[in-house]
Coordinates of C-alpha atoms in Angstrom, one line a residue:
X1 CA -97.5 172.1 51.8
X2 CA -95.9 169.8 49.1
X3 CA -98.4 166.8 48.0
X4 CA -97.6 163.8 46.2
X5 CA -100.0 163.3 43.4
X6 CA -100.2 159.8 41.7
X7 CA -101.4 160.5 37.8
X8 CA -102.3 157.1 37.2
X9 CA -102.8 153.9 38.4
X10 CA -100.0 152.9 36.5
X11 CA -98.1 155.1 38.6
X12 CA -98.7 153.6 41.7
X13 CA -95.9 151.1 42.3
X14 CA -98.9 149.3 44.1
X15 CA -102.0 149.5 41.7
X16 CA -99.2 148.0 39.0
X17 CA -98.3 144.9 40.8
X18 CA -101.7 144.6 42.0
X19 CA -102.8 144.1 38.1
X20 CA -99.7 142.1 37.7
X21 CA -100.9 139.5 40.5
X22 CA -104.7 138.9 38.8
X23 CA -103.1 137.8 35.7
X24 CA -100.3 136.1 37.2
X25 CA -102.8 134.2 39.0
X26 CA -105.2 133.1 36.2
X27 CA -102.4 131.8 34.5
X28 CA -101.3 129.7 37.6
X29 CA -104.5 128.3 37.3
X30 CA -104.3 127.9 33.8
X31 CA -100.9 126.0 34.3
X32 CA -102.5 123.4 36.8
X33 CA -105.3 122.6 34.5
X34 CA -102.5 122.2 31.4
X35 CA -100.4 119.5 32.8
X36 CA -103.5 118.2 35.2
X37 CA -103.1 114.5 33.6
X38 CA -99.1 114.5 33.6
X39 CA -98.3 113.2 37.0
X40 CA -101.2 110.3 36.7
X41 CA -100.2 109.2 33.2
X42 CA -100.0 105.4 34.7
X43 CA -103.8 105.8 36.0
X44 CA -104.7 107.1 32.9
X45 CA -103.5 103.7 31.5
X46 CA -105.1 101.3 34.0
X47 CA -108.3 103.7 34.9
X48 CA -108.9 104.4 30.8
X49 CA -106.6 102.4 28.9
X50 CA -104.2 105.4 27.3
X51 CA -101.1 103.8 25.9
X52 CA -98.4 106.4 25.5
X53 CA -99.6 107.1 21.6
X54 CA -103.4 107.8 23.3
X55 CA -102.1 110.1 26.1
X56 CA -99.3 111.9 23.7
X57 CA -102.1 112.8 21.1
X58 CA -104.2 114.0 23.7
X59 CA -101.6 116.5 25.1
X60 CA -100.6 117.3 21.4
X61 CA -104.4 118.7 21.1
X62 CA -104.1 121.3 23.2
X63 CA -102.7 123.5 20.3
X64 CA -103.7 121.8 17.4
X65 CA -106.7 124.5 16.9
X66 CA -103.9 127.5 17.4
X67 CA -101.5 125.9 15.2
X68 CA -104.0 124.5 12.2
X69 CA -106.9 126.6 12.2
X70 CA -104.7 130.1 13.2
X71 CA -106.6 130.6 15.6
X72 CA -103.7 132.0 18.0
X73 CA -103.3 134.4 14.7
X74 CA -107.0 135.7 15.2
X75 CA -106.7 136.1 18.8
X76 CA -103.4 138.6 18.2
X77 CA -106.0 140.5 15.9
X78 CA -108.5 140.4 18.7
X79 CA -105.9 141.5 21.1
X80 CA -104.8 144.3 19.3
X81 CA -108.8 145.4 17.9
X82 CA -110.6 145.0 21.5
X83 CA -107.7 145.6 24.3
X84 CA -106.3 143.6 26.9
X85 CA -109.0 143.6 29.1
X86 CA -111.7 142.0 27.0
X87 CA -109.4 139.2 25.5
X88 CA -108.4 138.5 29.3
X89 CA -112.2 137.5 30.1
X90 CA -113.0 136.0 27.0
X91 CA -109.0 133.8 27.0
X92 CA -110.6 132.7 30.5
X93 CA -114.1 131.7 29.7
X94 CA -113.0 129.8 26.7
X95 CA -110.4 127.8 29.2
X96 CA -113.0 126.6 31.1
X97 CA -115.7 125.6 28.6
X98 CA -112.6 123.5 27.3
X99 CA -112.0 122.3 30.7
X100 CA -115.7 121.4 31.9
X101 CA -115.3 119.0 28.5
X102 CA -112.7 116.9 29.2
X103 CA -113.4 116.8 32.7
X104 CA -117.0 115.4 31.5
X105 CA -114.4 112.8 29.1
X106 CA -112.9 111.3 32.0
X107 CA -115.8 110.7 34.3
X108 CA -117.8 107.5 34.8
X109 CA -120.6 108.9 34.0
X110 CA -119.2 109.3 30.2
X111 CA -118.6 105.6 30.5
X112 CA -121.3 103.6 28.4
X113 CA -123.2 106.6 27.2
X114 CA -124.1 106.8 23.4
X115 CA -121.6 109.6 23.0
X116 CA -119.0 107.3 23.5
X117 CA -120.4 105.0 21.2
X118 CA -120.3 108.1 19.0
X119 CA -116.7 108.7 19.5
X120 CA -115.5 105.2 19.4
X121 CA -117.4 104.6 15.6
X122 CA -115.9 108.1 14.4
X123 CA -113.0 110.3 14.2
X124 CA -110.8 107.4 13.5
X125 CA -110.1 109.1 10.0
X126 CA -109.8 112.7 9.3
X127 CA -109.4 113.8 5.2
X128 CA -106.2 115.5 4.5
X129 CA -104.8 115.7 8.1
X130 CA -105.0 111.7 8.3
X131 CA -102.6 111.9 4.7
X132 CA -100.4 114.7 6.1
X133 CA -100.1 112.5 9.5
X134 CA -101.0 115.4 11.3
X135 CA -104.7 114.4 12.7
X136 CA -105.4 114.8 16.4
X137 CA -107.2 111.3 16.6
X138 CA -106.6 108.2 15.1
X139 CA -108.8 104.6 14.8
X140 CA -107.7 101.3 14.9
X141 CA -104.7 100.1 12.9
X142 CA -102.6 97.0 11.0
X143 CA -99.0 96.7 12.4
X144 CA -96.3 93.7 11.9
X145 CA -94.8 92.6 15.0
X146 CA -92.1 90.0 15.4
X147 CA -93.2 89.1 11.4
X148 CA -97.0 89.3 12.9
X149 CA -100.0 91.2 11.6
X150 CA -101.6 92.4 14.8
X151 CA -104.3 94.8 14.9
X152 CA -103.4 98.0 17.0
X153 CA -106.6 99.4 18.7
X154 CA -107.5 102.9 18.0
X155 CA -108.2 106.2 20.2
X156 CA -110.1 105.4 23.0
X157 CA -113.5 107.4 23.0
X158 CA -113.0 108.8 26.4
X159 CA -109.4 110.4 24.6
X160 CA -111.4 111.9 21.9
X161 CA -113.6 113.6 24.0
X162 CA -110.8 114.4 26.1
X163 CA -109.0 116.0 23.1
X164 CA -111.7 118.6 21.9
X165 CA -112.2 119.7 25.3
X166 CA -108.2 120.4 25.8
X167 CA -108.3 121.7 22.2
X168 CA -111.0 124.7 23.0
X169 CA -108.6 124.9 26.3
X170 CA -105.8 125.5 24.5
X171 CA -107.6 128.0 22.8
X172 CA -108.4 130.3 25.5
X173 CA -104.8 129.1 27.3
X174 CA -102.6 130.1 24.3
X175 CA -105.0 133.4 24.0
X176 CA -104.2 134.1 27.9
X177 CA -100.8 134.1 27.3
X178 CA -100.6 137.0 24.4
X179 CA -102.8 138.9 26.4
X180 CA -100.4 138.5 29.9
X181 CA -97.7 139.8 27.9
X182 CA -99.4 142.3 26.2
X183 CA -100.8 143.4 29.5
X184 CA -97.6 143.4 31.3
X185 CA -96.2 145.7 28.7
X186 CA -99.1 148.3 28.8
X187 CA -98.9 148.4 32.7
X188 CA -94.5 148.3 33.4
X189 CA -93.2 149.7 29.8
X190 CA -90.2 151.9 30.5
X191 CA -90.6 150.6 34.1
X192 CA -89.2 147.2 35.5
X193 CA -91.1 145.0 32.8
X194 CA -88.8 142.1 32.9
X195 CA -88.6 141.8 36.4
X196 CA -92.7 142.0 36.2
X197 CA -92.3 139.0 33.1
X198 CA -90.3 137.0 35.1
X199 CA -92.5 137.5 38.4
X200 CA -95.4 136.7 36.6
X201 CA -93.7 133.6 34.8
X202 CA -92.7 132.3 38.1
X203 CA -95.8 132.5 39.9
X204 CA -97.2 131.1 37.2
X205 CA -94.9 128.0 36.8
X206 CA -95.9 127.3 40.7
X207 CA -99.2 126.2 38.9
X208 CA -97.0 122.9 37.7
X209 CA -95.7 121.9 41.1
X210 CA -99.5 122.3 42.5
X211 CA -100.1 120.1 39.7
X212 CA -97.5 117.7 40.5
X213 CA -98.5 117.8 44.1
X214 CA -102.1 118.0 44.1
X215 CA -103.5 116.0 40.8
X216 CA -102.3 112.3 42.3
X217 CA -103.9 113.6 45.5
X218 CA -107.1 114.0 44.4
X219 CA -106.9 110.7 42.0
X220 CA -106.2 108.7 44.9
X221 CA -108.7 110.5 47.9
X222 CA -110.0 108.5 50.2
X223 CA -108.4 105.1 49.2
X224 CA -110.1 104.7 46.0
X225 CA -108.7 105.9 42.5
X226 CA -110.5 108.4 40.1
X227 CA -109.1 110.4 37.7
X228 CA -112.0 112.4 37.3
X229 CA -111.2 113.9 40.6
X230 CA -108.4 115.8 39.8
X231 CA -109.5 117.1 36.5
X232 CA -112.4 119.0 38.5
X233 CA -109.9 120.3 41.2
X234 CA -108.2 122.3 37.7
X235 CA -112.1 123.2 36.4
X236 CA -112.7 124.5 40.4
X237 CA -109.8 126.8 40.0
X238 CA -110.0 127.9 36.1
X239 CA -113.9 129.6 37.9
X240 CA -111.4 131.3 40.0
X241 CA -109.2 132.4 37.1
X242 CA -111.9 133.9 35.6
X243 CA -113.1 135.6 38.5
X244 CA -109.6 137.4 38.9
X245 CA -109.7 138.2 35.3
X246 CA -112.9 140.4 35.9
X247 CA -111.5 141.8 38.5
X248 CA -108.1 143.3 36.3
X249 CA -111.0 144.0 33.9
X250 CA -112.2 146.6 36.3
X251 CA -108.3 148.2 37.0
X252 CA -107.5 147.6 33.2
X253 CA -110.8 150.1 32.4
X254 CA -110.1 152.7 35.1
X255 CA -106.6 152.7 33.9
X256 CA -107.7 154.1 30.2
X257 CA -109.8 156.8 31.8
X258 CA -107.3 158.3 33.3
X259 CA -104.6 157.9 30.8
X260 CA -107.0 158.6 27.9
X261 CA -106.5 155.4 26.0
X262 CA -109.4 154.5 23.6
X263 CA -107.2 151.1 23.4
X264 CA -110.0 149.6 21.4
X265 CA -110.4 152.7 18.8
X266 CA -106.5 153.6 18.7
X267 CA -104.5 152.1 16.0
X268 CA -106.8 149.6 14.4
X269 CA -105.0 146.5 13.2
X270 CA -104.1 146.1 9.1
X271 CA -103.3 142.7 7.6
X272 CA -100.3 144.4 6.2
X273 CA -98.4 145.7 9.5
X274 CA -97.9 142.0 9.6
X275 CA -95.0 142.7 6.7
X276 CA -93.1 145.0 9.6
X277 CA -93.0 141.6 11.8
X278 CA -92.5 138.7 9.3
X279 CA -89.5 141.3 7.6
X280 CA -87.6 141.4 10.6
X281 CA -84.8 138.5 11.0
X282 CA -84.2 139.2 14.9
X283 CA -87.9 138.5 15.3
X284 CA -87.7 135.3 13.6
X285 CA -84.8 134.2 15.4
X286 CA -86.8 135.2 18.7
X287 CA -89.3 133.4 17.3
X288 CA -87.6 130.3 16.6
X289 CA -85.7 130.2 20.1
X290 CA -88.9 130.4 21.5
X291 CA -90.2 127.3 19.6
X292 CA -87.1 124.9 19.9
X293 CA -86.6 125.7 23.9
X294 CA -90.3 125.5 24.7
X295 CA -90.7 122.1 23.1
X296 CA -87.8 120.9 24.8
X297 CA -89.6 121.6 28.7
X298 CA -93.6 121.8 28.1
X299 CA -93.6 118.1 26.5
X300 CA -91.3 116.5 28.9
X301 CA -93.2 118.0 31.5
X302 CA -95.9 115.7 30.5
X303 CA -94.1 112.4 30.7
X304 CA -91.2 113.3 33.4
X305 CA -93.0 111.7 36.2
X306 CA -93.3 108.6 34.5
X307 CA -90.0 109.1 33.4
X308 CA -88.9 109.2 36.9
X309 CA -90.8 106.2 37.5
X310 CA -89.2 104.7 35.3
X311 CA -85.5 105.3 36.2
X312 CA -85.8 105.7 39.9
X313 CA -86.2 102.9 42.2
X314 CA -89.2 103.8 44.5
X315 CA -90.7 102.4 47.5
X316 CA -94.3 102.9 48.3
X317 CA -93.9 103.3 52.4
X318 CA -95.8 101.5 54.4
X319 CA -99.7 102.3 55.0
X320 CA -99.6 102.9 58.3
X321 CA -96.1 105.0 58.1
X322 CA -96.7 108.7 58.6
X323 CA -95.4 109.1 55.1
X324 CA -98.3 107.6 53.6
X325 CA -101.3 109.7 55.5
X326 CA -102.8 112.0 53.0
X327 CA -102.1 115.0 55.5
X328 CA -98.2 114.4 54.0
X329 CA -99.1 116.0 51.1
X330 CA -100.6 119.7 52.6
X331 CA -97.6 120.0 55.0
X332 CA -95.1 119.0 51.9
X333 CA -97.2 122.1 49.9
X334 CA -97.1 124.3 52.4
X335 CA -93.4 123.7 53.3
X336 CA -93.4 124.7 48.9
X337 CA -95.2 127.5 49.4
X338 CA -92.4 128.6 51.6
X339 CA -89.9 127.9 49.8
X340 CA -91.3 130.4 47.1
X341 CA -92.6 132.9 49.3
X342 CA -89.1 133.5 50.8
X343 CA -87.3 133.3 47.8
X344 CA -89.5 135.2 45.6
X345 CA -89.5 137.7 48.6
X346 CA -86.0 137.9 49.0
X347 CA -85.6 139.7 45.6
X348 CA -87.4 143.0 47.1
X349 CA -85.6 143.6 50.2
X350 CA -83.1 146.3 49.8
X351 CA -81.5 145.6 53.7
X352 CA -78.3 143.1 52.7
X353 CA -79.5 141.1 56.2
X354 CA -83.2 140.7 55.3
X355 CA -82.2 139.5 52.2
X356 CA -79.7 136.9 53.1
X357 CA -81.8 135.9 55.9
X358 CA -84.7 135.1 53.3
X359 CA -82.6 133.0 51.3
X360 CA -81.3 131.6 54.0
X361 CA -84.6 130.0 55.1
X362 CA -85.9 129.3 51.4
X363 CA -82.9 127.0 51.3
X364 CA -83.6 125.2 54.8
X365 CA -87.1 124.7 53.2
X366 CA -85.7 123.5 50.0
X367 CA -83.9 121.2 51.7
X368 CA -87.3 120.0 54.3
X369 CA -88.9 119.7 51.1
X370 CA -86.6 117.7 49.3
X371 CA -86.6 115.3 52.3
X372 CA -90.0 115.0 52.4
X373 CA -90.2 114.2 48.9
X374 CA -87.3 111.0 49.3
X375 CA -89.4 110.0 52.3
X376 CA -92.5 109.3 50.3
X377 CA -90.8 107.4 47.6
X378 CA -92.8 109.6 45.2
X379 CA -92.3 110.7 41.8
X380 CA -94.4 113.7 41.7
X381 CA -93.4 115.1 44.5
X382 CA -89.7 114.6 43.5
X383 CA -90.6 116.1 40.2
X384 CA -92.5 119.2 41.8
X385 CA -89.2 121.1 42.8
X386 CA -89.0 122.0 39.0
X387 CA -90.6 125.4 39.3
X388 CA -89.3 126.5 42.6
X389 CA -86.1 127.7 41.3
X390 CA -86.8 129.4 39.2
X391 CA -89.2 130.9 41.1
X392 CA -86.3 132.0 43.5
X393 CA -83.7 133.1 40.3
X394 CA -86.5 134.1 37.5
X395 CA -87.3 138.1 39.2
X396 CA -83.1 138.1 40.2
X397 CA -82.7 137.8 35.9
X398 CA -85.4 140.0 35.0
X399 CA -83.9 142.3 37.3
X400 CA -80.6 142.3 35.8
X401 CA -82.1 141.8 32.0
X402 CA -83.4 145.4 33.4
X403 CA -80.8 147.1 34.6
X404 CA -77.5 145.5 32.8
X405 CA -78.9 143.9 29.6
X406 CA -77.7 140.6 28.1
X407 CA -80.8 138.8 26.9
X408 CA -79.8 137.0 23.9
X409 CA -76.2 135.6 26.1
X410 CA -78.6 134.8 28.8
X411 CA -80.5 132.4 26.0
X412 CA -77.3 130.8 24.9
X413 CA -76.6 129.9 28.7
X414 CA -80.2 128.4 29.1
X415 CA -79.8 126.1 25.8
X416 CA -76.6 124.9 27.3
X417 CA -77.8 124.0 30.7
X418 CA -81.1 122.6 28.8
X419 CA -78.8 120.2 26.9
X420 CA -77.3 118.5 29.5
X421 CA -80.2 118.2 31.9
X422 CA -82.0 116.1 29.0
X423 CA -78.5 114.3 28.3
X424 CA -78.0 113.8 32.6
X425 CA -81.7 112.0 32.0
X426 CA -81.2 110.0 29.4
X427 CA -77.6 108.4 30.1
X428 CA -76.5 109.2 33.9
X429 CA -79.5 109.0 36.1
X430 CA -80.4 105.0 34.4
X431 CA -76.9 104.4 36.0
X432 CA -78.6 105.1 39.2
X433 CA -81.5 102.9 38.9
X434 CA -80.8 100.7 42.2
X435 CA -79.6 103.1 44.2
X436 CA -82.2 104.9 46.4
X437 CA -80.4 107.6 47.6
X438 CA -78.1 108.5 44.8
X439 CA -80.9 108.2 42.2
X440 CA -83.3 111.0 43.8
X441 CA -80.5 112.7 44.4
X442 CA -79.1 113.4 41.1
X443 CA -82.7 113.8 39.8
X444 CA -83.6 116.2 42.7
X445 CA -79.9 118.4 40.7
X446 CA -80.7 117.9 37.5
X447 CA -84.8 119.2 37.9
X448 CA -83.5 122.3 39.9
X449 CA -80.7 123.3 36.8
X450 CA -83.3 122.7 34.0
X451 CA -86.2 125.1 36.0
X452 CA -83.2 127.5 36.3
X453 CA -82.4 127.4 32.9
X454 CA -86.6 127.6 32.0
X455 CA -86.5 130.8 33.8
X456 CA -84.1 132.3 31.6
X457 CA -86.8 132.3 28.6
X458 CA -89.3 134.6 30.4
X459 CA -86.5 137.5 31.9
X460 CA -84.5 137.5 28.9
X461 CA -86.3 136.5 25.7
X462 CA -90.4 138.1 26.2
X463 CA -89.3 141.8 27.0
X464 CA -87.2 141.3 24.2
X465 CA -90.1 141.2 21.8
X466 CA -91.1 145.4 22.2
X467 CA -87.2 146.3 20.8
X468 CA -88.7 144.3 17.5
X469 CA -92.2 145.5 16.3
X470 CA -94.1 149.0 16.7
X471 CA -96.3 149.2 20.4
X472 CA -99.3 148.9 18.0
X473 CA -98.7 145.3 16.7
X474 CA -97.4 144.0 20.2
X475 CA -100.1 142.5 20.4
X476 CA -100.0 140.5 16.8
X477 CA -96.1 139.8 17.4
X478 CA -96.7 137.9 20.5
X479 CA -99.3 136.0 18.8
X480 CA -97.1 135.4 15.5
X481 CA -94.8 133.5 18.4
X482 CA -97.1 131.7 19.8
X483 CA -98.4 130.1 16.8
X484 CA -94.9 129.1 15.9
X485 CA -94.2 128.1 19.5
X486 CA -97.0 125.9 19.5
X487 CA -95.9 123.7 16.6
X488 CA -93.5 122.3 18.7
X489 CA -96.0 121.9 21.6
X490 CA -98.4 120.3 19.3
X491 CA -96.0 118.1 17.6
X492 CA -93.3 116.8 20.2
X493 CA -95.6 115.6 22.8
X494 CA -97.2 113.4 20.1
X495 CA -93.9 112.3 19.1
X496 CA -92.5 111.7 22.3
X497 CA -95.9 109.3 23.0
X498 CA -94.9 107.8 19.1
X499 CA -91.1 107.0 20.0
X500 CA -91.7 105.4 23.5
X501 CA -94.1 103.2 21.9
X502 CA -91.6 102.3 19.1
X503 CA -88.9 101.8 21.5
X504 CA -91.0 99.7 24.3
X505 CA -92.5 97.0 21.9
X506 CA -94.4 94.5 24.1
X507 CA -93.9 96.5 27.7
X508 CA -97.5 96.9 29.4
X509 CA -95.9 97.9 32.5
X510 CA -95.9 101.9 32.8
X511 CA -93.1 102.0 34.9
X512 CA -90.9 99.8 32.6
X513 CA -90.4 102.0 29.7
X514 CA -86.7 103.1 28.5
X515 CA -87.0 107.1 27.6
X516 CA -83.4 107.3 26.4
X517 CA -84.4 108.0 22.4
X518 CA -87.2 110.6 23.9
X519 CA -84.3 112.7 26.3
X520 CA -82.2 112.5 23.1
X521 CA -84.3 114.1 20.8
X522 CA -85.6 117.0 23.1
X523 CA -81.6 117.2 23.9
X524 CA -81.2 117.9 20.4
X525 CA -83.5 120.5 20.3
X526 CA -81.4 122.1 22.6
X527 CA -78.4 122.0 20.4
X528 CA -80.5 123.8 17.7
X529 CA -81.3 126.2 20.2
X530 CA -77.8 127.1 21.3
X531 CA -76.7 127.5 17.3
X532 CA -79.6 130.0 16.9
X533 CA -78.6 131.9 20.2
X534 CA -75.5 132.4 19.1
X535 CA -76.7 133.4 15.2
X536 CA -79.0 135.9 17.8
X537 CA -76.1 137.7 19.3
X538 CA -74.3 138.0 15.5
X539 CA -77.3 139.3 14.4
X540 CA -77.9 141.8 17.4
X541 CA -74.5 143.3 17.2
X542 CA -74.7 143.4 13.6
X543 CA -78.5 145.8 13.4
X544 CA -78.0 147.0 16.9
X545 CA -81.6 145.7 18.0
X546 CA -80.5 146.4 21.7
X547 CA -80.9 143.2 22.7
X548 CA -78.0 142.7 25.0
X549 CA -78.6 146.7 26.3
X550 CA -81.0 147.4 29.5
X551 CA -84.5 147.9 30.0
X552 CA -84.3 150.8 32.0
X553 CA -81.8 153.6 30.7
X554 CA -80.1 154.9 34.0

């Protein structure tokens, strides 16, 4: 009798994904709690009194410790000294002491307290940083305004607060992320690891429509408005994130006692394998992609529903319409979910009909949910269709980037479809503003092409990273990326805040602002982008660093 003996978990087509799944979903929960304040940036003016500058710095400080104090550099070295499964634990526990703070910053209860008094007298100067114009706070300021000195208030406390609890976030956030790609590569190497990447990414970026859906929910429950609200909906589900996190601790163990893996002993790290990474021009072009098309998407994430409020001319229905009950918002979710499930779904069937058939209703729920969200004249849920995709395309290109190859032409294509979504924003959906129907319509396009094109950065550019660097330093390569990555997340959502502010003298209304200059410059980063992409595939050619050839060898 012939028996079919599984050697590992790894080996198990069902154990892998299984692993796959409890990181996937931490970091959907980690991507709720990052943008958590994006879709209620107008409350956050009237509830708190955040001006764009105030709410810009504050989603700038998520990765100002991993930029200026390296600490994304010492959590590669951790990653590669103590193993996947112990940074995984530790990246989630350091989320949600981040988390618990600025959810405390928000509250009423912080409201009055001699901590705010605290934070309101200090901070409003930082040596060095305040001289380099790189601080994450700032005080009160002198400004001439129509040949006026008026004096510009400063931070608000509950902003400061709110920044060193999304800073220590950002920390464990940032830390989560190296370790999810370091883990995917341990558990799907030489199997289908960018179709894993991608799955995991697009799961994942569900986390921003919940956020879009669910944040202004909770804000406005039960007829009265608190911001507070939603921030403990993301702290609820970071508890969870770390609960699945112990659990792949669990597998991830098992795993290396059946492999034989002392991944903690093995290959300690040296400060000078560093040289084989920072020597290497495809990885710096890798590198740099990564930066210049991630700070064109994560910062506009965190003003694109105000920027739809601004352009779009929206209706609130009427209060006793059923497209004002609260109960609106579960159906439209779960009409979402479906839309993922099917299309995420429809990538594993290998009958023709069962595929075709899943598409086929993950388009009619597209389409219910797009409805839906006209119907309730509401921003969020308009902007919401962003991840969902991707979520449908993102596994169909790691797939390919798999079997066929082509990662550095996919980039190029995702820079140019980046470039004119931000341009389609800035110039051709104002020309809209009036029109109901044909406004939400072209915003509805344009948000499904630039999640497309986002899901081209997780299939084609992270399993990439393993053709540049030794297995050993994986771990400090990813992290090397992330620093650099985060300068732009650090820096352009601060700008963005600076530069609406700048443009908008006078306007107290948050649903009056222009974003043209804003659209333009993360446009522009797009055109860099493409150049580099292109510089990529000379380069590739040129050293044969297999960039364009497939995953699996068949």
């Amino acid at each position: 009798m012939t028996q079919t003996i599984q050697k590992t978990l790894r080996d198990s087509a069902a154990m892998r994904w299984t692993a796959l799944l409890l990181l996937a979903l931490a970091m959907f929960c980690s991507y709720i709690f990052m943008d958590i304040l994006s879709p209620i940036k107008d409350l956050m003016l009237s509830e708190r009194g955040w001006d764009s500058s105030a709410f810009g710095t504050m989603q700038g400080s998520e990765v100002f410790l991993n930029v200026f104090a390296f600490f994304l550099i010492f959590a590669g070295i951790i990653l590669d000294k103590m193993g996947v499964r112990f940074t995984a634990v530790l990246s989630a526990v350091v989320m949600l002491v981040g988390a618990v703070i600025k959810w405390y910053a928000v509250t009423d209860a912080f409201i009055g307290t001699g901590l705010e008094a605290w934070f309101t007298n200090n901070l409003n100067y930082i040596p060095v940083f305040d001289e380099l114009g790189v601080s994450p706070f700032y005080g009160p300021r002198t400004e001439i305004v129509n040949g006026m000195e008026v004096v510009v208030p400063g931070m608000p406390a509950s902003a400061k607060l709110a920044a060193c609890g999304f800073m220590i976030f950002g920390c464990g956030c940032e830390m989560a992320g190296i370790t999810v790609s370091r883990g995917i590569v341990k558990w799907f190497k030489g199997r289908e690891m960018a179709l894993a990447m991608g799955s995991e990414m697009a799961l994942a970026r569900l986390g921003v429509a919940t956020c879009m859906i669910f944040s202004p929910f909770f804000a406005r429950l039960g007829g009265s408005i608190s911001v507070s609200r939603s921030v403990a909906f993301g702290v609820v589900l970071l508890c969870i994130a770390l609960i699945m996190t112990i659990v792949y601790f669990v597998m991830d163990k098992k795993l290396d006692a059946q492999t034989g893996e002392a991944e903690e002993k093995d290959d300690p790290f040296k400060i000078s394998d560093l040289g084989q990474i920072l020597t290497s021009s495809g990885f710096w072009l890798v590198a740099l992609l990564c930066v210049l098309y991630y700070s064109a998407i994560f910062p506009f994430q965190k003003y694109a529903v105000n920027m739809l409020q601004c352009n779009l001319t929206l209706e609130t229905p009427a209060a006793d319409s059923f497209w004002a009950q609260p109960d609106v918002t579960i159906i439209q979710y779960i009409i979402m979910l479906l839309v993922a499930g099917f299309g995420f779904a429809s990538n594993f069937q290998k009958q023709s009909n069962r595929k075709y058939i899943l598409l086929a209703l993950s388009i009619l729920s597209l389409i219910t949910y797009c409805y839906m969200g006209y119907m309730r004249q509401s921003a969020e849920s308009i902007f919401a269709v962003f991840p969902l995709l991707a979520v449908l395309i993102t596994p169909i290109l790691g797939s390919y980037v798999d079997h066929k190859g082509k990662a550095a032409s996919m980039l190029v294509l995702g820079s140019l479809l980046l470039i004119a979504c931000h341009l389609t924003f800035a110039f051709i959906l104002p020309m809209f503003n009036g029109s109901t129907v044909g406004g939400v319509i072209v915003a509805y396009a344009t948000i499904l092409v630039l999640g497309s094109s986002f899901s081209l950065v997780p299939a084609s550019l992270w399993p990439s990273v393993p053709k540049l660097v030794d297995a050993k330093i994986i771990g400090s390569a990813y992290a090397l990326i992330f620093w650099i990555q985060n300068i732009g997340l650090w820096l352009f959502p601060l700008l963005i805040g600076k530069v609406l502010d700048k443009t908008n003298p006078g306007v107290t209304d948050p649903t009056q602002y222009d974003y043209t200059w804003p659209l333009i410059m993360l446009a522009s980063l797009g055109v860099a982008a493409l150049l580099l992409g292109l510089l990529l595939k000379v380069v590739d050619k040129k050293k044969g660093l297999g960039l364009e050839e497939p995953n699996i060898k068949e």
